[in-house]
PDB file of C-alpha atoms and ligand atoms in Angstrom:
ATOM      1  CA  MET A1306      15.258  -3.925  -2.087  1.00 87.00           C
ATOM      2  CA  ALA A1307      11.798  -4.541  -1.924  1.00 97.00           C
ATOM      3  CA  GLN A1308       9.372  -7.617  -3.112  1.00 98.00           C
ATOM      4  CA  LEU A1309       7.030  -6.243  -5.654  1.00 98.00           C
ATOM      5  CA  ILE A1310       3.349  -7.308  -4.537  1.00 98.00           C
ATOM      6  CA  ASP A1311       2.154  -8.013  -8.327  1.00 98.00           C
ATOM      7  CA  GLY A1312      -1.467  -7.271  -8.549  1.00 98.00           C
ATOM      8  CA  ARG A1313      -1.844  -8.626 -11.720  1.00 98.00           C
ATOM      9  CA  LEU A1314      -0.258 -12.205 -10.452  1.00 98.00           C
ATOM     10  CA  VAL A1315      -2.630 -12.632  -7.784  1.00 98.00           C
ATOM     11  CA  SER A1316      -6.019 -11.429  -9.558  1.00 98.00           C
ATOM     12  CA  LYS A1317      -5.161 -13.578 -12.658  1.00 98.00           C
ATOM     13  CA  LYS A1318      -4.953 -16.698 -10.292  1.00 98.00           C
ATOM     14  CA  ILE A1319      -8.677 -15.603  -8.517  1.00 97.00           C
ATOM     15  CA  CYS A1320     -10.055 -14.960 -11.853  1.00 97.00           C
ATOM     16  CA  GLU A1321      -8.998 -18.212 -13.089  1.00 97.00           C
ATOM     17  CA  ASN A1322     -10.591 -19.746 -10.351  1.00 97.00           C
ATOM     18  CA  LEU A1323     -13.830 -17.977 -10.793  1.00 97.00           C
ATOM     19  CA  SER A1324     -14.194 -18.901 -14.314  1.00 97.00           C
ATOM     20  CA  ASP A1325     -13.486 -22.545 -13.401  1.00 97.00           C
ATOM     21  CA  GLU A1326     -16.537 -22.430 -10.968  1.00 96.00           C
ATOM     22  CA  ILE A1327     -18.632 -20.310 -12.995  1.00 97.00           C
ATOM     23  CA  LEU A1328     -18.326 -22.639 -15.720  1.00 96.00           C
ATOM     24  CA  PHE A1329     -20.356 -25.263 -14.218  1.00 92.00           C
ATOM     25  CA  LEU A1330     -23.199 -23.026 -13.441  1.00 95.00           C
ATOM     26  CA  SER A1331     -26.305 -23.735 -15.608  1.00 94.00           C
ATOM     27  CA  LYS A1332     -27.264 -19.938 -14.501  1.00 96.00           C
ATOM     28  CA  LYS A1333     -24.952 -17.422 -14.774  1.00 97.00           C
ATOM     29  CA  PRO A1334     -24.313 -14.613 -12.254  1.00 98.00           C
ATOM     30  CA  CYS A1335     -25.546 -11.052 -13.176  1.00 98.00           C
ATOM     31  CA  LEU A1336     -24.375  -7.937 -12.678  1.00 98.00           C
ATOM     32  CA  ALA A1337     -25.932  -4.771 -13.429  1.00 98.00           C
ATOM     33  CA  VAL A1338     -24.187  -1.427 -13.608  1.00 97.00           C
ATOM     34  CA  ILE A1339     -25.814   1.798 -13.820  1.00 98.00           C
ATOM     35  CA  ILE A1340     -23.850   4.849 -15.641  1.00 97.00           C
ATOM     36  CA  VAL A1341     -25.513   8.231 -15.905  1.00 97.00           C
ATOM     37  CA  GLY A1342     -23.965  10.277 -18.243  1.00 96.00           C
ATOM     38  CA  GLU A1343     -21.126  10.950 -20.344  1.00 92.00           C
ATOM     39  CA  ASP A1344     -17.974  11.139 -18.126  1.00 92.00           C
ATOM     40  CA  PRO A1345     -15.167   9.781 -20.220  1.00 92.00           C
ATOM     41  CA  ALA A1346     -13.463   7.841 -17.421  1.00 91.00           C
ATOM     42  CA  SER A1347     -16.468   6.277 -16.075  1.00 93.00           C
ATOM     43  CA  ARG A1348     -17.289   4.854 -19.239  1.00 93.00           C
ATOM     44  CA  ILE A1349     -13.837   3.432 -19.558  1.00 93.00           C
ATOM     45  CA  TYR A1350     -13.968   1.975 -15.984  1.00 92.00           C
ATOM     46  CA  VAL A1351     -17.739   0.971 -16.847  1.00 94.00           C
ATOM     47  CA  ASN A1352     -16.367  -0.822 -20.343  1.00 95.00           C
ATOM     48  CA  LEU A1353     -13.608  -2.197 -18.249  1.00 94.00           C
ATOM     49  CA  LYS A1354     -16.066  -4.438 -15.987  1.00 95.00           C
ATOM     50  CA  ARG A1355     -18.147  -5.319 -18.969  1.00 96.00           C
ATOM     51  CA  LYS A1356     -15.592  -6.868 -20.628  1.00 97.00           C
ATOM     52  CA  LYS A1357     -13.888  -8.450 -17.532  1.00 97.00           C
ATOM     53  CA  ALA A1358     -17.653  -9.618 -16.807  1.00 98.00           C
ATOM     54  CA  GLN A1359     -17.729 -11.187 -20.253  1.00 97.00           C
ATOM     55  CA  GLU A1360     -14.448 -13.041 -19.941  1.00 97.00           C
ATOM     56  CA  LEU A1361     -15.616 -14.533 -16.327  1.00 98.00           C
ATOM     57  CA  GLY A1362     -18.810 -16.393 -17.815  1.00 98.00           C
ATOM     58  CA  ILE A1363     -20.913 -13.275 -15.649  1.00 98.00           C
ATOM     59  CA  LYS A1364     -23.415 -11.995 -17.600  1.00 98.00           C
ATOM     60  CA  SER A1365     -23.513  -7.994 -17.378  1.00 97.00           C
ATOM     61  CA  ILE A1366     -26.354  -5.272 -18.104  1.00 97.00           C
ATOM     62  CA  VAL A1367     -24.962  -1.279 -18.908  1.00 97.00           C
ATOM     63  CA  GLU A1368     -27.866   0.747 -17.809  1.00 97.00           C
ATOM     64  CA  GLN A1369     -26.863   4.089 -19.572  1.00 97.00           C
ATOM     65  CA  MET A1370     -28.624   6.510 -18.491  1.00 98.00           C
ATOM     66  CA  PRO A1371     -28.880  10.419 -19.552  1.00 97.00           C
ATOM     67  CA  THR A1372     -27.419  13.484 -17.470  1.00 97.00           C
ATOM     68  CA  ALA A1373     -30.657  14.884 -17.026  1.00 97.00           C
ATOM     69  CA  THR A1374     -31.760  11.872 -15.597  1.00 98.00           C
ATOM     70  CA  SER A1375     -33.871  12.601 -12.566  1.00 98.00           C
ATOM     71  CA  GLN A1376     -32.813  11.418  -9.123  1.00 97.00           C
ATOM     72  CA  GLN A1377     -36.628   9.882  -8.926  1.00 98.00           C
ATOM     73  CA  GLU A1378     -35.970   8.534 -12.294  1.00 98.00           C
ATOM     74  CA  LEU A1379     -32.409   6.758 -11.085  1.00 98.00           C
ATOM     75  CA  LEU A1380     -34.336   5.487  -7.645  1.00 98.00           C
ATOM     76  CA  ASN A1381     -36.715   3.991 -10.387  1.00 98.00           C
ATOM     77  CA  LYS A1382     -34.551   2.078 -12.213  1.00 98.00           C
ATOM     78  CA  ILE A1383     -32.373   1.048  -8.764  1.00 98.00           C
ATOM     79  CA  GLU A1384     -36.392  -0.487  -8.015  1.00 98.00           C
ATOM     80  CA  GLN A1385     -36.351  -2.074 -10.824  1.00 98.00           C
ATOM     81  CA  LEU A1386     -33.545  -3.867 -10.694  1.00 98.00           C
ATOM     82  CA  ASN A1387     -33.649  -4.528  -6.821  1.00 98.00           C
ATOM     83  CA  ASN A1388     -37.109  -6.281  -8.058  1.00 98.00           C
ATOM     84  CA  ASP A1389     -35.305  -7.975 -10.479  1.00 98.00           C
ATOM     85  CA  ASN A1390     -34.433 -11.907  -9.918  1.00 96.00           C
ATOM     86  CA  GLU A1391     -32.012 -12.138 -12.811  1.00 97.00           C
ATOM     87  CA  VAL A1392     -29.951  -9.464 -11.231  1.00 98.00           C
ATOM     88  CA  ASN A1393     -27.660 -10.445  -8.265  1.00 98.00           C
ATOM     89  CA  ALA A1394     -25.315  -7.770  -8.130  1.00 98.00           C
ATOM     90  CA  ILE A1395     -26.156  -3.584  -8.740  1.00 98.00           C
ATOM     91  CA  LEU A1396     -23.516  -1.229  -9.244  1.00 98.00           C
ATOM     92  CA  VAL A1397     -24.029   2.613  -9.465  1.00 97.00           C
ATOM     93  CA  GLN A1398     -21.011   4.049 -11.450  1.00 96.00           C
ATOM     94  CA  LEU A1399     -19.858   7.292  -9.470  1.00 95.00           C
ATOM     95  CA  PRO A1400     -19.551  10.277  -9.481  1.00 95.00           C
ATOM     96  CA  LEU A1401     -23.215  10.759 -10.171  1.00 97.00           C
ATOM     97  CA  PRO A1402     -24.097  14.668 -11.712  1.00 97.00           C
ATOM     98  CA  SER A1403     -24.500  17.088  -9.412  1.00 96.00           C
ATOM     99  CA  HIS A1404     -28.047  17.436  -9.026  1.00 97.00           C
ATOM    100  CA  ILE A1405     -28.426  13.564  -7.957  1.00 98.00           C
ATOM    101  CA  ASP A1406     -28.206  12.813  -4.248  1.00 98.00           C
ATOM    102  CA  THR A1407     -25.317  10.127  -4.633  1.00 97.00           C
ATOM    103  CA  LYS A1408     -25.848   9.411  -0.566  1.00 97.00           C
ATOM    104  CA  ALA A1409     -29.819   8.778  -1.528  1.00 98.00           C
ATOM    105  CA  VAL A1410     -29.209   6.682  -4.284  1.00 98.00           C
ATOM    106  CA  LEU A1411     -26.622   4.232  -2.921  1.00 98.00           C
ATOM    107  CA  GLU A1412     -28.592   3.838   0.106  1.00 98.00           C
ATOM    108  CA  LYS A1413     -31.652   2.256  -2.661  1.00 98.00           C
ATOM    109  CA  ILE A1414     -29.514  -0.361  -3.684  1.00 98.00           C
ATOM    110  CA  ASN A1415     -30.898  -4.105  -1.799  1.00 98.00           C
ATOM    111  CA  PRO A1416     -28.162  -4.563   0.650  1.00 98.00           C
ATOM    112  CA  LEU A1417     -28.220  -7.973  -0.785  1.00 98.00           C
ATOM    113  CA  LYS A1418     -27.638  -6.670  -4.129  1.00 98.00           C
ATOM    114  CA  ASP A1419     -25.153  -3.944  -3.193  1.00 98.00           C
ATOM    115  CA  VAL A1420     -21.858  -5.282  -4.970  1.00 98.00           C
ATOM    116  CA  ASP A1421     -19.630  -2.132  -3.878  1.00 97.00           C
ATOM    117  CA  CYS A1422     -20.589  -2.608  -0.079  1.00 97.00           C
ATOM    118  CA  PHE A1423     -21.810   1.344   0.259  1.00 96.00           C
ATOM    119  CA  HIS A1424     -25.079   0.496   1.619  1.00 97.00           C
ATOM    120  CA  PRO A1425     -24.531   2.058   5.602  1.00 97.00           C
ATOM    121  CA  TYR A1426     -26.049  -1.923   6.260  1.00 98.00           C
ATOM    122  CA  ASN A1427     -22.877  -3.079   4.759  1.00 98.00           C
ATOM    123  CA  MET A1428     -20.619  -0.693   5.930  1.00 98.00           C
ATOM    124  CA  GLY A1429     -22.455  -0.310   9.275  1.00 98.00           C
ATOM    125  CA  ARG A1430     -21.743  -4.349   9.573  1.00 98.00           C
ATOM    126  CA  ILE A1431     -17.512  -3.635   8.715  1.00 98.00           C
ATOM    127  CA  ALA A1432     -17.785  -0.502  11.443  1.00 97.00           C
ATOM    128  CA  THR A1433     -19.274  -3.014  14.070  1.00 97.00           C
ATOM    129  CA  GLY A1434     -17.089  -6.089  13.324  1.00 96.00           C
ATOM    130  CA  THR A1435     -19.315  -7.972  11.680  1.00 96.00           C
ATOM    131  CA  LYS A1436     -19.220  -9.821   7.876  1.00 96.00           C
ATOM    132  CA  PRO A1437     -21.184  -7.976   5.200  1.00 98.00           C
ATOM    133  CA  TYR A1438     -22.824  -9.470   2.416  1.00 98.00           C
ATOM    134  CA  VAL A1439     -19.190  -8.469   0.913  1.00 98.00           C
ATOM    135  CA  TYR A1440     -16.517  -6.635   1.013  1.00 98.00           C
ATOM    136  CA  PRO A1441     -16.035  -3.659  -0.760  1.00 98.00           C
ATOM    137  CA  CYS A1442     -13.723  -3.806  -3.626  1.00 98.00           C
ATOM    138  CA  THR A1443     -10.406  -2.368  -3.497  1.00 98.00           C
ATOM    139  CA  PRO A1444     -10.580  -3.063   0.992  1.00 98.00           C
ATOM    140  CA  LYS A1445     -11.412  -6.097  -0.521  1.00 98.00           C
ATOM    141  CA  GLY A1446      -7.918  -6.564  -3.023  1.00 98.00           C
ATOM    142  CA  ILE A1447      -6.239  -4.751  -0.522  1.00 98.00           C
ATOM    143  CA  ILE A1448      -6.678  -7.491   2.078  1.00 98.00           C
ATOM    144  CA  ARG A1449      -6.432 -10.412  -0.267  1.00 98.00           C
ATOM    145  CA  LEU A1450      -2.963  -8.925  -1.195  1.00 98.00           C
ATOM    146  CA  LEU A1451      -1.354  -8.655   2.182  1.00 98.00           C
ATOM    147  CA  GLU A1452      -2.957 -13.122   2.481  1.00 98.00           C
ATOM    148  CA  TYR A1453      -1.204 -13.573  -0.382  1.00 98.00           C
ATOM    149  CA  TYR A1454       1.893 -12.603   0.198  1.00 98.00           C
ATOM    150  CA  ASN A1455       1.753 -13.871   4.138  1.00 98.00           C
ATOM    151  CA  ILE A1456       1.781 -10.222   5.864  1.00 98.00           C
ATOM    152  CA  PRO A1457      -0.473 -10.762   8.632  1.00 98.00           C
ATOM    153  CA  PRO A1458      -1.966  -7.228   9.841  1.00 98.00           C
ATOM    154  CA  GLN A1459      -2.458  -8.412  13.445  1.00 98.00           C
ATOM    155  CA  GLY A1460      -0.510  -6.711  15.968  1.00 98.00           C
ATOM    156  CA  LYS A1461       0.960  -4.047  13.000  1.00 98.00           C
ATOM    157  CA  HIS A1462       0.905  -0.521  13.276  1.00 98.00           C
ATOM    158  CA  ALA A1463      -1.374  -0.003   9.975  1.00 99.00           C
ATOM    159  CA  VAL A1464      -1.191   3.367   9.133  1.00 99.00           C
ATOM    160  CA  VAL A1465      -3.790   4.704   6.378  1.00 99.00           C
ATOM    161  CA  ILE A1466      -3.680   7.582   4.343  1.00 99.00           C
ATOM    162  CA  GLY A1467      -7.385   8.912   3.202  1.00 98.00           C
ATOM    163  CA  ARG A1468     -10.720   7.889   4.371  1.00 98.00           C
ATOM    164  CA  SER A1469     -12.914   8.020   1.507  1.00 97.00           C
ATOM    165  CA  ASN A1470     -16.241   5.682   2.291  1.00 95.00           C
ATOM    166  CA  ILE A1471     -15.079   3.347  -0.909  1.00 96.00           C
ATOM    167  CA  VAL A1472     -11.294   2.675   0.474  1.00 98.00           C
ATOM    168  CA  GLY A1473      -9.556   4.893   3.288  1.00 98.00           C
ATOM    169  CA  ARG A1474     -12.408   3.999   5.758  1.00 98.00           C
ATOM    170  CA  PRO A1475     -13.361   0.640   5.149  1.00 98.00           C
ATOM    171  CA  VAL A1476      -9.728  -0.499   4.722  1.00 98.00           C
ATOM    172  CA  ALA A1477      -8.925   0.732   7.915  1.00 98.00           C
ATOM    173  CA  GLN A1478     -11.812  -0.776   9.926  1.00 98.00           C
ATOM    174  CA  MET A1479     -10.873  -3.834   8.004  1.00 98.00           C
ATOM    175  CA  LEU A1480      -7.500  -3.826   9.482  1.00 98.00           C
ATOM    176  CA  LEU A1481      -8.476  -3.144  12.794  1.00 98.00           C
ATOM    177  CA  ASN A1482     -10.955  -6.377  12.211  1.00 98.00           C
ATOM    178  CA  GLU A1483      -7.674  -8.287  11.572  1.00 98.00           C
ATOM    179  CA  ASN A1484      -6.430  -6.693  14.663  1.00 98.00           C
ATOM    180  CA  ALA A1485      -3.951  -4.164  13.389  1.00 98.00           C
ATOM    181  CA  THR A1486      -3.493  -0.950  15.605  1.00 98.00           C
ATOM    182  CA  VAL A1487      -4.681   1.627  12.632  1.00 98.00           C
ATOM    183  CA  THR A1488      -4.017   4.897  12.339  1.00 98.00           C
ATOM    184  CA  ILE A1489      -6.228   7.379   9.726  1.00 98.00           C
ATOM    185  CA  CYS A1490      -4.477  10.306   8.262  1.00 98.00           C
ATOM    186  CA  HIS A1491      -6.564  13.027   6.055  1.00 98.00           C
ATOM    187  CA  SER A1492      -6.121  16.449   4.567  1.00 98.00           C
ATOM    188  CA  LYS A1493      -5.932  18.175   7.905  1.00 98.00           C
ATOM    189  CA  THR A1494      -3.507  15.523   9.723  1.00 98.00           C
ATOM    190  CA  ALA A1495      -0.555  17.160  11.249  1.00 98.00           C
ATOM    191  CA  ASN A1496       2.930  16.103  10.733  1.00 97.00           C
ATOM    192  CA  LEU A1497       1.836  13.166   8.645  1.00 98.00           C
ATOM    193  CA  ALA A1498       5.331  12.486   7.810  1.00 98.00           C
ATOM    194  CA  GLU A1499       5.844  11.742  11.790  1.00 98.00           C
ATOM    195  CA  ILE A1500       3.079   9.326  11.820  1.00 98.00           C
ATOM    196  CA  THR A1501       3.814   7.815   8.279  1.00 98.00           C
ATOM    197  CA  LYS A1502       7.302   6.687   9.873  1.00 98.00           C
ATOM    198  CA  THR A1503       5.772   4.698  12.349  1.00 98.00           C
ATOM    199  CA  ALA A1504       3.605   2.495  10.246  1.00 99.00           C
ATOM    200  CA  ASP A1505       4.799  -0.964   9.744  1.00 99.00           C
ATOM    201  CA  ILE A1506       1.870  -1.332   6.575  1.00 99.00           C
ATOM    202  CA  LEU A1507       1.131   1.692   4.624  1.00 99.00           C
ATOM    203  CA  ILE A1508      -1.724   2.654   2.716  1.00 98.00           C
ATOM    204  CA  SER A1509      -1.414   5.526   0.424  1.00 98.00           C
ATOM    205  CA  ALA A1510      -5.320   6.075  -1.035  1.00 98.00           C
ATOM    206  CA  VAL A1511      -5.532  10.032  -1.839  1.00 98.00           C
ATOM    207  CA  GLY A1512      -4.726  10.705  -5.286  1.00 97.00           C
ATOM    208  CA  GLN A1513      -1.805  12.755  -5.500  1.00 98.00           C
ATOM    209  CA  LYS A1514       1.892  11.736  -7.189  1.00 97.00           C
ATOM    210  CA  ASN A1515       5.145  11.609  -5.216  1.00 97.00           C
ATOM    211  CA  LEU A1516       3.032  12.625  -1.385  1.00 98.00           C
ATOM    212  CA  VAL A1517       4.709   9.745  -0.056  1.00 98.00           C
ATOM    213  CA  LYS A1518       8.506  10.348   0.341  1.00 98.00           C
ATOM    214  CA  PRO A1519      11.426   8.221   1.333  1.00 98.00           C
ATOM    215  CA  ASP A1520      12.347  10.597   4.137  1.00 98.00           C
ATOM    216  CA  MET A1521       8.257   9.409   5.380  1.00 98.00           C
ATOM    217  CA  VAL A1522       8.822   5.648   5.775  1.00 98.00           C
ATOM    218  CA  LYS A1523      11.017   3.690   7.965  1.00 98.00           C
ATOM    219  CA  GLU A1524      13.088   0.572   6.786  1.00 98.00           C
ATOM    220  CA  GLY A1525      10.780  -2.456   6.458  1.00 98.00           C
ATOM    221  CA  VAL A1526       7.601  -0.896   5.710  1.00 98.00           C
ATOM    222  CA  VAL A1527       5.010  -2.740   3.394  1.00 99.00           C
ATOM    223  CA  VAL A1528       3.286  -0.218   1.141  1.00 99.00           C
ATOM    224  CA  ILE A1529       0.316  -0.111  -0.642  1.00 99.00           C
ATOM    225  CA  ASP A1530      -0.610   2.393  -3.362  1.00 98.00           C
ATOM    226  CA  VAL A1531      -3.889   2.707  -4.236  1.00 98.00           C
ATOM    227  CA  GLY A1532      -3.655   5.876  -5.850  1.00 98.00           C
ATOM    228  CA  MET A1533      -4.087   6.882  -9.398  1.00 96.00           C
ATOM    229  CA  ASN A1534      -2.668   9.841 -10.893  1.00 96.00           C
ATOM    230  CA  ARG A1535      -0.712  10.834 -13.976  1.00 95.00           C
ATOM    231  CA  THR A1536       3.166  11.635 -14.711  1.00 95.00           C
ATOM    232  CA  ASP A1537       3.763  14.783 -16.057  1.00 95.00           C
ATOM    233  CA  GLU A1538       4.683  12.410 -19.220  1.00 95.00           C
ATOM    234  CA  GLY A1539       1.249  11.294 -18.837  1.00 95.00           C
ATOM    235  CA  LYS A1540       1.828   7.948 -17.800  1.00 96.00           C
ATOM    236  CA  LEU A1541      -0.104   6.039 -14.762  1.00 96.00           C
ATOM    237  CA  CYS A1542       1.736   6.324 -11.219  1.00 97.00           C
ATOM    238  CA  GLY A1543       0.538   5.898  -7.550  1.00 98.00           C
ATOM    239  CA  ASP A1544       0.339   8.272  -4.325  1.00 98.00           C
ATOM    240  CA  VAL A1545       4.382   7.337  -3.220  1.00 98.00           C
ATOM    241  CA  ASP A1546       7.979   8.155  -5.049  1.00 98.00           C
ATOM    242  CA  PHE A1547       8.201   4.400  -6.119  1.00 98.00           C
ATOM    243  CA  TYR A1548      11.775   4.376  -6.969  1.00 97.00           C
ATOM    244  CA  GLY A1549      12.568   6.560  -4.075  1.00 98.00           C
ATOM    245  CA  VAL A1550      10.463   4.718  -1.340  1.00 98.00           C
ATOM    246  CA  GLU A1551      11.157   0.739  -2.743  1.00 98.00           C
ATOM    247  CA  PRO A1552      14.935   0.253  -1.239  1.00 98.00           C
ATOM    248  CA  LYS A1553      13.342   1.104   2.261  1.00 98.00           C
ATOM    249  CA  ALA A1554      10.436  -0.950   1.827  1.00 98.00           C
ATOM    250  CA  SER A1555      10.003  -4.780   2.161  1.00 98.00           C
ATOM    251  CA  PHE A1556       7.434  -5.226   0.493  1.00 98.00           C
ATOM    252  CA  ILE A1557       5.277  -2.759  -2.240  1.00 98.00           C
ATOM    253  CA  THR A1558       2.549  -2.472  -5.129  1.00 98.00           C
ATOM    254  CA  PRO A1559       4.031  -1.140  -8.624  1.00 98.00           C
ATOM    255  CA  VAL A1560       1.032   1.340  -9.834  1.00 98.00           C
ATOM    256  CA  PRO A1561      -0.241   0.392 -12.653  1.00 97.00           C
ATOM    257  CA  GLY A1562      -0.136  -3.646 -11.630  1.00 97.00           C
ATOM    258  CA  GLY A1563      -0.998  -3.421  -7.904  1.00 98.00           C
ATOM    259  CA  VAL A1564      -4.370  -1.989  -6.145  1.00 98.00           C
ATOM    260  CA  GLY A1565      -6.236  -1.769  -9.862  1.00 96.00           C
ATOM    261  CA  PRO A1566      -6.163  -5.377 -10.864  1.00 97.00           C
ATOM    262  CA  MET A1567      -7.413  -6.504  -7.714  1.00 98.00           C
ATOM    263  CA  THR A1568     -10.352  -4.177  -7.435  1.00 97.00           C
ATOM    264  CA  ILE A1569     -11.916  -5.248 -10.477  1.00 96.00           C
ATOM    265  CA  CYS A1570     -11.278  -8.655  -9.829  1.00 97.00           C
ATOM    266  CA  SER A1571     -12.968  -8.087  -6.362  1.00 98.00           C
ATOM    267  CA  LEU A1572     -16.146  -7.096  -7.944  1.00 98.00           C
ATOM    268  CA  MET A1573     -16.076 -10.299 -10.030  1.00 98.00           C
ATOM    269  CA  GLN A1574     -15.808 -12.350  -6.858  1.00 98.00           C
ATOM    270  CA  ASN A1575     -18.621 -10.188  -5.114  1.00 98.00           C
ATOM    271  CA  THR A1576     -21.479 -10.556  -7.783  1.00 98.00           C
ATOM    272  CA  PHE A1577     -20.649 -14.296  -7.903  1.00 98.00           C
ATOM    273  CA  ASP A1578     -20.473 -14.429  -3.892  1.00 98.00           C
ATOM    274  CA  LEU A1579     -23.808 -12.679  -3.973  1.00 98.00           C
ATOM    275  CA  TYR A1580     -25.283 -14.902  -6.411  1.00 98.00           C
ATOM    276  CA  ASN A1581     -24.307 -17.866  -4.134  1.00 97.00           C
ATOM    277  CA  ILE A1582     -25.908 -16.054  -1.231  1.00 97.00           C
ATOM    278  CA  GLN A1583     -29.251 -15.425  -3.045  1.00 96.00           C
ATOM    279  CA  TYR A1584     -29.395 -18.682  -4.404  1.00 91.00           C
ATOM    280  CA  ASN A1585     -28.192 -20.710  -1.917  1.00 82.00           C
ATOM    281  CA  SER A1586     -29.797 -18.905   1.446  1.00 71.00           C
TER     282      SER A1586
HETATM  283  P1  NDP B1889     -11.122  11.249  -2.054  1.00 92.34           P
HETATM  284  O1  NDP B1889     -10.356  12.202  -3.009  1.00 92.34           O
HETATM  285  O2  NDP B1889     -12.591  10.814  -2.281  1.00 92.34           O
HETATM  286  O3  NDP B1889     -10.272  10.989  -0.860  1.00 92.34           O
HETATM  287  C1  NDP B1889      -8.657  11.320  -0.867  1.00 92.34           C
HETATM  288  C2  NDP B1889      -8.474  11.307   0.642  1.00 92.34           C
HETATM  289  O4  NDP B1889      -7.233  11.336   0.625  1.00 92.34           O
HETATM  290  C3  NDP B1889      -9.373  12.280   1.213  1.00 92.34           C
HETATM  291  O5  NDP B1889      -9.781  11.424   2.991  1.00 92.34           O
HETATM  292  C4  NDP B1889      -8.711  13.617   1.735  1.00 92.34           C
HETATM  293  O6  NDP B1889      -8.918  14.059   2.465  1.00 92.34           O
HETATM  294  C5  NDP B1889      -6.801  13.003   2.001  1.00 92.34           C
HETATM  295  N1  NDP B1889      -6.015  13.821   1.530  1.00 92.34           N
HETATM  296  C6  NDP B1889      -5.957  14.534   0.413  1.00 92.34           C
HETATM  297  N2  NDP B1889      -4.869  15.538   0.171  1.00 92.34           N
HETATM  298  C7  NDP B1889      -4.472  14.875   1.447  1.00 92.34           C
HETATM  299  C8  NDP B1889      -2.546  15.190   2.402  1.00 92.34           C
HETATM  300  N3  NDP B1889      -2.024  15.950   1.328  1.00 92.34           N
HETATM  301  N4  NDP B1889      -2.508  14.315   3.192  1.00 92.34           N
HETATM  302  C9  NDP B1889      -3.147  13.442   3.810  1.00 92.34           C
HETATM  303  N5  NDP B1889      -4.407  13.133   3.249  1.00 92.34           N
HETATM  304  C10 NDP B1889      -4.871  13.835   1.784  1.00 92.34           C
HETATM  305  O7  NDP B1889     -10.501   9.523  -2.927  1.00 92.34           O
HETATM  306  P2  NDP B1889     -10.235   8.402  -3.141  1.00 92.34           P
HETATM  307  O8  NDP B1889     -10.398   7.321  -2.113  1.00 92.34           O
HETATM  308  O9  NDP B1889     -11.881   7.662  -4.257  1.00 92.34           O
HETATM  309  O10 NDP B1889      -9.852   7.834  -3.877  1.00 92.34           O
HETATM  310  C11 NDP B1889      -8.041   7.663  -3.881  1.00 92.34           C
HETATM  311  C12 NDP B1889      -7.315   7.526  -4.376  1.00 92.34           C
HETATM  312  O11 NDP B1889      -6.809   6.056  -5.419  1.00 92.34           O
HETATM  313  C13 NDP B1889      -7.154   8.327  -6.099  1.00 92.34           C
HETATM  314  O12 NDP B1889      -6.016   8.292  -7.030  1.00 92.34           O
HETATM  315  C14 NDP B1889      -8.297   7.217  -7.082  1.00 92.34           C
HETATM  316  O13 NDP B1889      -7.881   7.263  -8.257  1.00 92.34           O
HETATM  317  C15 NDP B1889      -7.897   6.000  -6.537  1.00 92.34           C
HETATM  318  N6  NDP B1889      -8.322   4.796  -6.790  1.00 92.34           N
HETATM  319  C16 NDP B1889      -7.940   3.964  -7.320  1.00 92.34           C
HETATM  320  C17 NDP B1889      -8.463   2.517  -7.158  1.00 92.34           C
HETATM  321  C18 NDP B1889      -7.728   1.449  -7.562  1.00 92.34           C
HETATM  322  O14 NDP B1889      -8.322   0.502  -8.128  1.00 92.34           O
HETATM  323  N7  NDP B1889      -6.581   1.443  -7.797  1.00 92.34           N
HETATM  324  C19 NDP B1889     -10.150   2.104  -6.533  1.00 92.34           C
HETATM  325  C20 NDP B1889     -10.532   3.972  -5.616  1.00 92.34           C
HETATM  326  C21 NDP B1889      -9.757   4.675  -6.054  1.00 92.34           C
HETATM  327  P3  NDP B1889      -9.908  14.708   3.386  1.00 92.34           P
HETATM  328  O15 NDP B1889     -11.116  13.972   3.840  1.00 92.34           O
HETATM  329  O16 NDP B1889      -9.567  15.001   4.590  1.00 92.34           O
HETATM  330  O17 NDP B1889     -10.580  15.472   2.455  1.00 92.34           O
END
């Protein structure tokens, strides 16, 4: 039977420490979130972030912009926040409406305020094995879970399924920087199961329920399930067939309660870290 990797517990501890540190600051860290349009899921995520920030004593500003916002208007808004000394961290909630070039928008954010680590300066630093200002939230949460459960990646074969800029690519690079031997799989990978069967650490960031089945993993594997999907009954579930895979794994994250809580906790930690970099450098 696997040990459960409890993201709720670990994130609670990190957030408690963070809240203690913020309590003593006369000037509080400030996170600005820009949301363009009316996407209901984005609104839920933004509200969760605002609530968590409030809980921890972080000031949050939400800039709600209409769907018809032009790219230039959005770039101007980012410019304004880049120049605002009261704002320490900027997050643009994705996805953006299709008429906006997401890449151009993310590149407009000052790398020193790039709380999601999407700017090529910060991503490039990870890719070259150097420290970015802050690490991307979900990958950072995953690395912290491995640390907390004393699972050093060094020398292990880590297989990452998914190559998005938000999870797959950066987590693979961060594991490489931690001296794991890393394989990245994606939708065009041939013989996925043959590769996942060789994983000591398996990270699935795809968004497809039951993608990872028991015959795709070896005994003792550490499974990190990033996926967020819905069962036919409407319940939240990951990419991994949890009940099938769990008996073979040594450690496994549940969904919900695994990686999810770590992501929002990393966002708060990143806001605080950017605040410290800006005021102490
Ligand atoms: P993307 O859609 O951007 O990327 C999905 C990746 O999965 C792509 O690289 C794609 O390959 C790959 N893929 C798709 N189908 C297969 C397949 N059959 N076999 C192997 N690889 C496949 O998603 P995200 O990275 O943004 O998110 C992934 C999942 O993680 C989603 O469920 C999302 O909701 C969740 N998520 C959860 C977070 C959390 O905090 N828990 C945070 C962020 C995301 P290709 O590149 O070839 O298209």
